[in-house]
Short mmCIF file of C-alpha atoms in Angstrom, two decimals:
data_model
loop_
_atom_site.label_atom_id
_atom_site.label_comp_id
_atom_site.label_asym_id
_atom_site.label_seq_id
_atom_site.Cartn_x
_atom_site.Cartn_y
_atom_site.Cartn_z
CA MET J 20 107.90 103.51 89.70
CA ASP J 21 107.78 99.84 89.55
CA THR J 22 105.14 97.90 88.02
CA ASN J 23 102.93 97.47 89.92
CA SER J 24 102.88 100.78 91.92
CA GLN J 25 100.72 103.61 91.71
CA LEU J 26 101.31 107.32 91.58
CA PHE J 27 99.10 109.02 93.70
CA ILE J 28 99.10 112.81 93.58
CA PHE J 29 96.46 115.19 96.80
CA LYS J 30 95.84 118.48 97.52
CA THR J 31 96.02 119.02 100.92
CA ASP J 32 96.85 121.55 103.59
CA ILE J 33 100.07 120.68 105.18
CA ALA J 34 101.98 124.10 105.10
CA GLU J 35 104.94 123.09 106.28
CA LEU J 36 107.85 119.84 106.44
CA CYS J 37 110.37 119.09 108.14
CA PRO J 38 112.26 115.79 110.04
CA ASN J 39 110.31 116.06 113.06
CA CYS J 40 107.06 116.33 111.61
CA GLU J 41 104.80 114.05 111.87
CA VAL J 42 103.42 113.74 108.05
CA TYR J 43 107.50 112.77 107.24
CA LYS J 44 108.12 110.94 109.80
CA LEU J 45 105.25 108.49 109.46
CA LEU J 46 105.39 108.53 105.52
CA ASN J 47 109.07 107.91 105.96
CA ARG J 48 108.25 104.96 108.11
CA HIS J 49 104.82 103.28 106.53
CA GLU J 50 105.92 100.37 104.32
CA GLY J 51 102.99 100.34 102.26
CA VAL J 52 104.34 104.01 100.78
CA GLN J 53 107.91 103.67 98.06
CA GLN J 54 107.81 107.13 97.75
CA TRP J 55 106.63 110.20 98.21
CA ASN J 56 106.89 113.97 98.06
CA ILE J 57 105.53 117.27 98.67
CA ASP J 58 105.33 121.07 96.90
CA THR J 59 104.71 122.82 100.16
CA ASP J 60 105.70 126.39 97.60
CA ASP J 61 102.62 124.96 95.34
CA VAL J 62 99.35 126.96 95.90
CA ASP J 63 97.43 123.28 96.99
CA ARG J 64 100.27 121.57 98.85
CA VAL J 65 100.68 119.18 95.71
CA LEU J 66 101.31 115.51 98.11
CA ARG J 67 102.39 112.82 95.69
CA ILE J 68 102.86 109.60 96.89
CA GLU J 69 103.38 106.27 95.02
CA SER J 70 102.23 103.02 96.29
CA ALA J 71 102.30 99.18 95.23
CA THR J 72 99.75 98.53 97.97
CA LEU J 73 97.82 101.56 99.25
CA SER J 74 94.55 103.63 97.90
CA ALA J 75 94.05 106.94 97.35
CA LEU J 76 91.00 106.56 100.59
CA GLU J 77 93.59 104.73 102.28
CA ILE J 78 96.00 107.11 102.26
CA ILE J 79 93.72 110.07 102.81
CA SER J 80 92.82 109.13 105.75
CA ILE J 81 96.16 108.18 107.03
CA ILE J 82 96.65 112.27 106.46
CA ASN J 83 93.20 113.58 107.86
CA SER J 84 94.50 110.82 111.30
CA LEU J 85 97.42 113.59 111.18
CA GLY J 86 94.96 116.34 111.05
CA HIS J 87 95.25 117.49 107.84
CA GLU J 88 93.29 118.27 104.83
CA CYS J 89 93.94 115.82 102.01
CA GLN J 90 91.95 115.01 98.53
CA GLU J 91 92.41 113.74 95.99
CA LEU J 92 93.76 115.37 92.74
CA ASN J 93 92.11 113.76 89.40
#
Protein backbone atom coordinates (compact mmCIF):
# COMPACT_ATOMS: atom_id res chain seq x y z
CA MET A 1 0.00 0.00 0.00
CA ASP A 2 1.29 3.44 -0.96
CA THR A 3 2.21 5.62 2.04
CA ASN A 4 -0.36 8.23 0.95
CA SER A 5 -3.09 5.64 0.49
CA GLN A 6 -5.90 4.90 2.87
CA LEU A 7 -7.77 1.64 3.23
CA PHE A 8 -11.53 2.07 3.41
CA ILE A 9 -13.79 -0.78 4.56
CA PHE A 10 -17.51 -0.89 3.87
CA LYS A 11 -20.56 -3.05 4.52
CA THR A 12 -22.54 -3.42 1.28
CA ASP A 13 -25.43 -5.32 -0.26
CA ILE A 14 -23.41 -6.44 -3.30
CA ALA A 15 -24.35 -10.11 -3.52
CA GLU A 16 -22.58 -11.05 -6.74
CA LEU A 17 -19.59 -9.77 -8.65
CA CYS A 18 -18.66 -10.58 -12.23
CA PRO A 19 -16.57 -8.89 -14.96
CA ASN A 20 -19.77 -7.58 -16.60
CA CYS A 21 -21.17 -6.05 -13.39
CA GLU A 22 -21.25 -2.26 -13.21
CA VAL A 23 -19.48 -2.22 -9.82
CA TYR A 24 -16.64 -4.36 -11.18
CA LYS A 25 -16.23 -2.24 -14.31
CA LEU A 26 -16.38 1.10 -12.49
CA LEU A 27 -13.95 0.19 -9.71
CA ASN A 28 -11.47 -1.29 -12.20
CA ARG A 29 -11.40 1.84 -14.34
CA HIS A 30 -11.73 4.54 -11.64
CA GLU A 31 -8.44 6.45 -11.46
CA GLY A 32 -8.86 7.11 -7.73
CA VAL A 33 -9.06 3.41 -6.86
CA GLN A 34 -5.64 1.78 -6.49
CA GLN A 35 -6.88 -1.63 -5.34
CA TRP A 36 -10.20 -3.08 -4.30
CA ASN A 37 -11.84 -6.35 -3.37
CA ILE A 38 -15.17 -7.54 -2.07
CA ASP A 39 -15.99 -10.59 0.02
CA THR A 40 -19.40 -11.69 -1.26
CA ASP A 41 -19.30 -14.73 1.04
CA ASP A 42 -19.19 -12.53 4.17
CA VAL A 43 -22.59 -11.69 5.68
CA ASP A 44 -21.67 -7.97 5.43
CA ARG A 45 -20.37 -8.33 1.86
CA VAL A 46 -17.29 -6.37 2.85
CA LEU A 47 -15.81 -4.01 0.26
CA ARG A 48 -12.22 -2.84 0.74
CA ILE A 49 -10.87 0.03 -1.32
CA GLU A 50 -7.37 1.47 -1.28
CA SER A 51 -7.15 5.08 -2.46
CA ALA A 52 -4.94 8.13 -2.02
CA THR A 53 -7.49 10.58 -3.41
CA LEU A 54 -11.01 9.40 -2.59
CA SER A 55 -12.85 9.94 0.69
CA ALA A 56 -15.21 7.47 2.33
CA LEU A 57 -18.18 9.68 1.40
CA GLU A 58 -17.11 9.77 -2.25
CA ILE A 59 -16.83 5.97 -2.34
CA ILE A 60 -20.24 5.59 -0.69
CA SER A 61 -21.71 7.96 -3.29
CA ILE A 62 -20.15 5.95 -6.13
CA ILE A 63 -21.53 2.64 -4.84
CA ASN A 64 -24.95 4.20 -4.08
CA SER A 65 -25.10 5.61 -7.63
CA LEU A 66 -24.93 2.02 -8.89
CA GLY A 67 -27.99 1.09 -6.80
CA HIS A 68 -26.21 -0.55 -3.88
CA GLU A 69 -26.17 0.14 -0.17
CA CYS A 70 -22.80 1.05 1.28
CA GLN A 71 -21.88 1.91 4.87
CA GLU A 72 -18.39 2.54 6.25
CA LEU A 73 -17.20 0.10 8.90
CA ASN A 74 -15.02 1.50 11.66
